[in-house]
Coordinates of C-alpha atoms and ligand atoms in Angstrom, one line a residue:
X1 CA 130.9 104.4 101.3
X2 CA 132.5 101.0 102.1
X3 CA 131.0 98.0 100.3
X4 CA 133.6 95.3 100.4
X5 CA 131.8 93.1 102.9
X6 CA 128.4 93.4 101.4
X7 CA 130.0 92.6 98.0
X8 CA 131.5 89.5 99.4
X9 CA 128.3 88.4 101.1
X10 CA 126.4 89.0 97.9
X11 CA 128.8 86.9 95.9
X12 CA 128.3 84.0 98.4
X13 CA 124.5 84.4 98.3
X14 CA 124.5 84.2 94.5
X15 CA 125.8 80.7 94.8
X16 CA 122.8 79.4 96.7
X17 CA 119.9 81.9 96.4
X18 CA 118.5 82.9 93.0
X19 CA 119.9 86.4 92.3
X20 CA 121.3 86.3 95.8
X21 CA 118.1 87.7 97.3
X22 CA 114.8 86.4 98.7
X23 CA 112.7 89.2 97.1
X24 CA 113.7 90.6 93.7
X25 CA 113.7 94.3 94.5
X26 CA 116.5 93.8 97.1
X27 CA 118.9 93.1 94.3
X28 CA 118.8 96.9 93.6
X29 CA 118.8 96.3 89.8
X30 CA 116.3 99.0 88.8
X31 CA 118.5 101.7 90.6
X32 CA 121.7 100.1 89.2
X33 CA 123.3 99.8 92.6
X34 CA 125.2 97.0 94.5
X35 CA 123.1 95.2 97.1
X36 CA 123.9 96.1 100.8
X37 CA 123.7 93.4 103.5
X38 CA 122.2 94.6 106.8
X39 CA 123.7 93.6 110.1
X40 CA 121.3 95.4 112.5
X41 CA 118.8 98.2 112.8
X42 CA 117.7 100.5 115.6
X43 CA 115.1 103.3 115.6
X44 CA 115.3 105.0 112.2
X45 CA 118.8 103.6 111.4
X46 CA 120.1 100.6 109.4
X47 CA 123.7 99.4 109.9
X48 CA 125.2 97.3 107.1
X49 CA 128.0 94.7 107.1
X50 CA 130.6 97.3 106.2
X51 CA 129.7 99.4 109.2
X52 CA 127.8 102.1 107.2
X53 CA 124.8 103.7 108.9
X54 CA 121.8 104.8 107.0
X55 CA 118.6 106.8 107.8
X56 CA 115.9 104.4 106.7
X57 CA 113.0 105.7 104.7
X58 CA 111.9 102.3 103.4
X59 CA 111.2 100.7 106.9
X60 CA 111.0 97.1 105.6
X61 CA 108.5 98.4 103.0
X62 CA 106.2 99.8 105.6
X63 CA 105.9 97.7 108.8
X64 CA 108.3 99.5 111.0
X65 CA 106.2 102.6 111.8
X66 CA 107.6 102.7 115.4
X67 CA 111.2 102.3 114.2
X68 CA 113.4 99.3 114.3
X69 CA 113.9 97.2 117.5
X70 CA 111.3 99.0 119.6
X71 CA 112.1 97.9 123.2
X72 CA 108.4 97.4 124.2
X73 CA 107.7 95.2 121.2
X74 CA 110.9 93.2 121.7
X75 CA 110.1 92.7 125.4
X76 CA 106.6 91.3 124.5
X77 CA 108.1 89.2 121.8
X78 CA 110.7 87.7 124.2
X79 CA 108.0 86.9 126.7
X80 CA 106.0 85.1 124.0
X81 CA 109.0 83.2 122.8
X82 CA 109.9 82.0 126.2
X83 CA 106.5 80.2 126.3
X84 CA 107.2 78.3 123.0
X85 CA 107.1 79.6 119.5
X86 CA 104.4 77.7 117.7
X87 CA 101.6 75.3 118.8
X88 CA 99.2 75.0 115.9
X89 CA 96.5 75.2 118.6
X90 CA 94.4 78.3 119.4
X91 CA 95.7 80.9 121.9
X92 CA 93.9 83.8 123.6
X93 CA 96.3 86.3 122.1
X94 CA 94.9 85.6 118.6
X95 CA 91.5 86.7 119.8
X96 CA 93.0 89.8 121.4
X97 CA 94.6 90.8 118.1
X98 CA 91.4 90.0 116.2
X99 CA 89.4 92.1 118.7
X100 CA 91.8 95.0 118.3
X101 CA 91.4 94.9 114.5
X102 CA 87.6 94.5 114.7
X103 CA 87.4 97.5 117.1
X104 CA 89.7 99.6 114.9
X105 CA 88.0 99.1 111.5
X106 CA 84.3 99.6 111.2
X107 CA 83.7 97.3 108.2
X108 CA 85.4 94.3 109.9
X109 CA 83.2 92.1 112.0
X110 CA 85.4 89.0 111.9
X111 CA 89.0 88.5 110.9
X112 CA 91.2 85.5 110.0
X113 CA 95.0 85.8 110.5
X114 CA 97.4 84.4 107.9
X115 CA 101.1 84.8 107.5
X116 CA 101.6 87.4 104.7
X117 CA 99.8 90.0 102.7
X118 CA 99.9 87.8 99.7
X119 CA 98.1 85.1 101.6
X120 CA 95.5 87.6 102.8
X121 CA 94.8 88.7 99.2
X122 CA 94.6 85.1 98.0
X123 CA 92.1 84.2 100.7
X124 CA 90.0 87.4 100.1
X125 CA 89.7 86.6 96.4
X126 CA 88.8 82.9 97.0
X127 CA 86.3 84.0 99.6
X128 CA 84.7 86.6 97.3
X129 CA 84.4 84.0 94.6
X130 CA 83.0 81.4 97.0
X131 CA 80.5 83.9 98.4
X132 CA 79.3 85.3 95.1
X133 CA 79.6 82.1 93.0
X134 CA 81.3 84.2 90.3
X135 CA 84.8 83.9 88.9
X136 CA 85.9 87.3 87.6
X137 CA 87.9 89.9 89.6
X138 CA 88.7 93.5 88.7
X139 CA 92.0 95.0 89.6
X140 CA 93.8 98.2 88.7
X141 CA 97.0 98.8 86.7
X142 CA 99.9 99.6 89.1
X143 CA 98.2 98.3 92.2
X144 CA 100.2 95.4 93.8
X145 CA 98.4 92.7 95.7
X146 CA 101.2 90.3 96.4
X147 CA 102.4 87.6 94.1
X148 CA 99.0 85.7 93.9
X149 CA 98.6 84.0 90.5
X150 CA 95.3 85.9 89.8
X151 CA 96.9 89.2 90.6
X152 CA 100.0 88.8 88.4
X153 CA 98.0 89.9 85.4
X154 CA 98.4 92.8 83.0
X155 CA 95.8 94.5 80.9
X156 CA 94.9 92.7 77.7
X157 CA 95.5 94.4 74.4
X158 CA 93.1 96.8 72.8
X159 CA 89.4 96.4 73.8
X160 CA 89.8 93.0 75.3
X161 CA 88.9 92.8 78.9
X162 CA 90.7 89.5 79.3
X163 CA 93.9 89.9 81.3
X164 CA 97.2 88.3 80.3
X165 CA 99.8 86.8 82.7
X166 CA 102.5 89.2 83.7
X167 CA 104.8 86.4 84.8
X168 CA 105.6 83.1 83.2
X169 CA 104.0 80.3 85.3
X170 CA 100.7 82.1 85.6
X171 CA 98.2 80.0 83.5
X172 CA 96.4 82.0 80.8
X173 CA 93.2 80.3 82.1
X174 CA 93.7 82.0 85.4
X175 CA 94.6 85.4 84.0
X176 CA 91.5 85.5 81.8
X177 CA 89.3 85.8 84.9
X178 CA 91.1 89.0 86.0
X179 CA 90.0 92.3 84.4
X180 CA 92.7 94.9 84.6
X181 CA 91.6 98.6 84.4
X182 CA 93.3 102.0 84.9
X183 CA 93.4 103.3 88.4
X184 CA 91.2 106.3 89.1
X185 CA 89.1 105.7 86.0
X186 CA 85.5 105.1 87.2
X187 CA 84.1 105.2 83.7
X188 CA 86.2 102.2 82.7
X189 CA 84.8 100.3 85.7
X190 CA 81.2 101.3 84.8
X191 CA 81.7 100.1 81.2
X192 CA 83.0 96.7 82.2
X193 CA 80.2 96.3 84.8
X194 CA 77.5 97.2 82.2
X195 CA 78.7 94.3 80.1
X196 CA 79.6 91.6 82.6
X197 CA 78.7 92.9 86.1
X198 CA 76.8 89.7 86.9
X199 CA 80.0 87.7 86.4
X200 CA 82.3 89.8 88.6
X201 CA 82.9 88.5 92.1
X202 CA 84.9 91.5 93.3
X203 CA 86.9 94.7 92.8
X204 CA 90.2 94.8 94.6
X205 CA 91.9 98.1 95.1
X206 CA 94.6 99.8 97.1
X207 CA 92.5 102.7 98.5
X208 CA 95.7 104.8 98.6
X209 CA 98.1 103.3 96.1
X210 CA 101.6 102.6 97.4
X211 CA 103.0 100.3 94.8
X212 CA 103.2 102.6 91.8
X213 CA 104.5 105.3 94.1
X214 CA 102.1 107.0 96.5
X215 CA 98.8 108.0 94.8
X216 CA 95.8 109.3 96.7
X217 CA 92.7 109.0 94.6
X218 CA 89.7 111.4 95.0
X219 CA 87.1 110.0 97.3
X220 CA 84.7 110.0 94.4
X221 CA 86.6 107.1 92.9
X222 CA 86.4 104.9 96.0
X223 CA 82.8 105.9 96.6
X224 CA 82.0 105.1 93.0
X225 CA 83.5 101.6 93.3
X226 CA 81.4 101.1 96.4
X227 CA 78.1 101.9 94.7
X228 CA 79.0 99.9 91.6
X229 CA 79.8 96.8 93.7
X230 CA 76.6 97.3 95.7
X231 CA 74.5 97.6 92.6
X232 CA 76.0 94.5 91.0
X233 CA 76.2 92.4 94.2
X234 CA 79.9 92.2 93.7
X235 CA 82.3 92.5 96.7
X236 CA 84.6 95.5 97.2
X237 CA 88.0 94.5 98.6
X238 CA 90.2 97.2 100.0
X239 CA 93.8 96.0 100.1
X240 CA 95.1 98.0 103.1
X241 CA 98.2 95.9 103.6
X242 CA 100.2 99.2 103.5
X243 CA 97.5 101.7 104.4
X244 CA 96.2 99.9 107.4
X245 CA 97.4 101.5 110.7
X246 CA 99.8 103.7 108.6
X247 CA 97.5 106.6 108.0
X248 CA 95.3 106.4 111.1
X249 CA 94.7 103.9 113.8
X250 CA 92.6 101.6 111.6
X251 CA 92.0 101.7 107.9
X252 CA 92.1 104.5 105.3
X253 CA 88.4 103.4 104.7
X254 CA 87.5 105.0 108.1
X255 CA 89.1 108.3 107.1
X256 CA 87.0 108.5 103.9
X257 CA 83.9 106.8 105.2
X258 CA 83.7 104.0 102.6
X259 CA 83.0 100.5 103.8
X260 CA 84.4 97.7 101.8
X261 CA 83.0 94.1 102.1
X262 CA 86.5 92.7 102.7
X263 CA 89.8 94.2 103.9
X264 CA 93.3 92.8 103.6
X265 CA 95.9 93.8 106.1
X266 CA 99.6 92.9 106.7
X267 CA 102.8 94.8 107.3
X268 CA 102.2 97.0 110.4
X269 CA 99.9 94.6 112.2
X270 CA 102.8 92.2 112.5
X271 CA 105.2 94.7 114.0
X272 CA 108.0 93.4 111.8
X273 CA 107.0 89.7 111.9
X274 CA 105.3 87.7 109.1
X275 CA 101.6 88.3 109.3
X276 CA 98.5 89.0 107.2
X277 CA 94.8 89.2 107.9
X278 CA 91.6 89.2 106.0
X279 CA 88.5 90.7 107.6
X280 CA 85.0 91.8 106.7
X281 CA 81.3 91.4 107.3
X282 CA 80.5 88.4 109.5
X283 CA 78.1 87.0 107.0
X284 CA 80.9 86.8 104.4
X285 CA 83.7 85.8 106.7
X286 CA 81.6 82.8 107.9
X287 CA 81.9 81.3 104.4
X288 CA 85.4 80.3 105.5
X289 CA 86.1 76.8 106.7
X290 CA 85.2 75.4 109.3
X291 CA 81.9 77.3 109.4
X292 CA 81.5 77.6 105.6
X293 CA 83.0 75.6 102.8
X294 CA 85.6 78.0 101.4
X295 CA 88.9 76.3 102.3
X296 CA 91.8 78.2 103.9
X297 CA 94.4 77.1 106.4
X298 CA 97.9 77.7 107.7
X299 CA 100.5 75.9 109.9
X300 CA 101.8 79.1 111.3
X301 CA 98.6 81.2 111.0
X302 CA 98.1 83.2 114.2
X303 CA 101.7 82.3 115.3
X304 CA 102.1 83.4 119.0
X305 CA 105.3 85.4 118.4
X306 CA 103.9 87.3 115.4
X307 CA 100.7 88.0 117.3
X308 CA 102.6 89.3 120.3
X309 CA 104.5 91.7 118.1
X310 CA 101.2 92.8 116.4
X311 CA 99.4 93.4 119.7
X312 CA 102.3 95.3 121.1
X313 CA 102.5 97.5 118.0
X314 CA 98.8 98.3 117.9
X315 CA 98.8 99.0 121.6
X316 CA 101.6 101.6 121.2
X317 CA 99.9 103.1 118.2
X318 CA 96.6 103.4 120.1
X319 CA 98.1 104.9 123.2
X320 CA 100.7 107.3 121.6
X321 CA 98.4 108.5 118.8
X322 CA 101.3 109.4 116.5
X323 CA 99.4 110.1 113.3
X324 CA 98.9 113.9 113.4
X325 CA 102.5 114.5 114.3
X326 CA 103.8 112.0 111.7
X327 CA 101.7 113.8 109.1
X328 CA 103.0 117.3 110.1
X329 CA 106.6 116.0 110.1
X330 CA 106.3 114.3 106.7
X331 CA 104.6 117.4 105.2
X332 CA 107.4 119.6 106.4
X333 CA 110.1 117.2 105.0
X334 CA 108.3 117.1 101.6
X335 CA 108.0 120.9 101.5
X336 CA 111.7 121.1 102.2
X337 CA 112.6 118.7 99.5
X338 CA 110.4 120.5 97.0
X339 CA 111.9 123.9 97.8
X340 CA 115.4 122.6 97.3
X341 CA 114.6 120.7 94.1
X342 CA 112.7 123.7 92.6
X343 CA 115.7 125.9 93.3
X344 CA 117.9 123.4 91.6
X345 CA 115.4 123.3 88.6
X346 CA 115.0 119.5 89.0
X347 CA 111.5 118.6 87.7
X348 CA 109.5 116.6 90.3
X349 CA 106.2 115.9 91.9
X350 CA 105.7 114.7 95.5
X351 CA 102.6 112.8 96.5
X352 CA 102.2 112.6 100.2
X353 CA 99.6 111.5 102.7
X354 CA 100.3 110.9 106.4
X355 CA 103.7 109.3 106.8
X356 CA 104.0 108.0 103.3
X357 CA 105.2 109.9 100.2
X358 CA 106.9 109.4 96.9
X359 CA 109.2 111.8 95.1
X360 CA 108.6 111.3 91.4
X361 CA 111.1 112.7 89.0
X362 CA 108.2 113.9 86.9
X363 CA 106.9 117.4 86.2
X364 CA 103.3 116.5 85.8
X365 CA 100.6 115.3 88.2
X366 CA 100.9 111.6 89.1
X367 CA 97.4 110.1 89.4
X368 CA 97.6 106.6 87.8
X369 CA 100.1 104.2 86.4
X370 CA 100.5 105.9 83.0
X371 CA 101.4 109.2 84.6
X372 CA 103.7 107.5 87.2
X373 CA 105.5 105.7 84.3
X374 CA 106.4 109.0 82.7
X375 CA 108.9 109.5 85.6
X376 CA 112.6 109.6 84.9
X377 CA 113.7 106.3 86.4
X378 CA 117.4 106.8 85.4
X379 CA 117.3 110.0 87.5
X380 CA 115.7 108.1 90.3
X381 CA 118.5 105.6 90.2
X382 CA 121.1 108.4 90.5
X383 CA 119.1 109.9 93.3
X384 CA 119.0 106.5 95.1
X385 CA 122.8 106.0 94.7
X386 CA 123.8 109.5 95.8
X387 CA 121.5 109.3 98.9
X388 CA 122.9 105.9 99.8
X389 CA 126.4 107.4 99.5
X390 CA 125.2 110.2 101.9
X391 CA 124.0 107.6 104.5
X392 CA 120.3 107.7 103.5
X393 CA 118.3 104.6 102.4
X394 CA 115.3 105.5 100.2
X395 CA 113.2 102.9 98.5
X396 CA 115.2 101.3 95.7
X397 CA 112.6 101.9 93.0
X398 CA 110.8 105.0 91.7
X399 CA 107.5 103.1 92.1
X400 CA 107.5 102.6 95.8
X401 CA 106.5 104.7 98.8
X402 CA 108.9 106.2 101.3
X403 CA 107.9 105.9 104.9
X404 CA 108.7 107.8 108.1
X405 CA 108.6 106.3 111.6
X406 CA 108.0 107.8 115.0
X407 CA 111.7 107.6 115.7
X408 CA 113.0 109.8 112.9
X409 CA 114.2 113.1 114.4
X410 CA 114.7 116.7 113.1
X411 CA 118.4 115.9 112.9
X412 CA 117.7 113.1 110.5
X413 CA 115.5 115.4 108.3
X414 CA 118.2 118.1 108.4
X415 CA 120.8 115.6 107.2
X416 CA 118.4 114.3 104.5
X417 CA 117.7 117.8 103.2
X418 CA 121.4 118.6 103.1
X419 CA 121.9 115.4 101.0
X420 CA 119.1 116.6 98.7
X421 CA 120.8 119.9 98.4
X422 CA 124.0 118.2 97.3
X423 CA 122.4 116.0 94.7
X424 CA 123.9 116.2 91.2
X425 CA 121.3 114.9 88.9
Ligands
PLP1 C1 103.1 94.3 100.5 C2 101.8 94.3 99.9 C3 101.2 93.0 99.7 C4 101.9 91.7 99.9 O1 102.2 91.5 101.2 P1 103.4 90.4 101.5 O2 103.4 90.3 103.0 O3 104.6 91.0 100.9 O4 103.0 89.1 100.9 C5 99.8 93.0 99.2 N1 99.2 94.2 99.0 C6 99.8 95.4 99.2 C7 99.0 96.6 98.9 C8 101.1 95.5 99.6 O5 101.7 96.6 99.7

């Protein structure tokens, strides 16, 4: 694999961008690889500055469910751009996208558009606090909710329920309002609520975890969270920034029949452009300014170009109904990977749902952060580098989800399985 041009571009980037990248995982440190610089992408393929072509299983961390550079989306984006790219004044298109989201997700009566998943979470948490008049928030170890101060918090030591900052720059005073509990552990949630339920504004959870690798919890966990929140008048927030429109047309919540009070969305609903959304019951959403007093705003919120890409994406997902086929294809690929790795006696576990999956280099079941953390990350690094060398781009961390798009073909899967067969781990 050629890397001279990417290496040169990285060296230049290092002079003016911290670490040479605009989001840390792109530096490929955890897989001990050299960054690649992308020149273009089409369908399931990435092309880098050195002319290497890769089958993409990361898909910009999830948004590109219809593949890169979809011609219908691009056409609508071009039409929108020709009419000007930002007004900071309402447009009909924002209402159209909001209507599509409201129709698609049963628990959402109103929705506010923002510019990233992080912003959506930040808004949801402020809204939950404003609505309930309480400060504390429960989150789960291994779930990622963007780089919001109140979410960059790790579990306190021992029996303390006070969280501690997981990054310098997050004040201890913020972190102490975040209670961090193990994923999939309803008893831990019950205990905390028995003690301080009347001070907890919300529980936030990824209903299918994607950010410690893919983990699908039993429905009883999510249903249990729902009833605990209802009983304690706390809000349940589903962070569906990855799950939304990835597993079905709508939210994972509609598959399992659990209605959260608030939902955060991002990634797919922007069709590859920066977007986020927070939606929920009308009564709660109307606490937001200018109806209510919980402040939230954004210069580029509801940007006409992002909204055009979002509408085009959701329209295509609605009309082409790709979900059953995506699931079958992904299941088949995962089965193929398992067969080959088992034959090679390489210990592993694959968690898969719909078109998202994670290959854990780990013999045991992966159901929470502790079990995910037992994976062999050195081995994952070797897997990443060898796949890259074979022209296949998988997520550059053991603790991320792989994604498939509607543009991946059997030929791509055959090539992928052949590369898995050639792995020397
Ligand atoms: C990606 C992600 C976010 C953050 O979204 P950004 O657009 O990167 O700010 C929040 N929550 C979840 C579950 C995510 O996967």
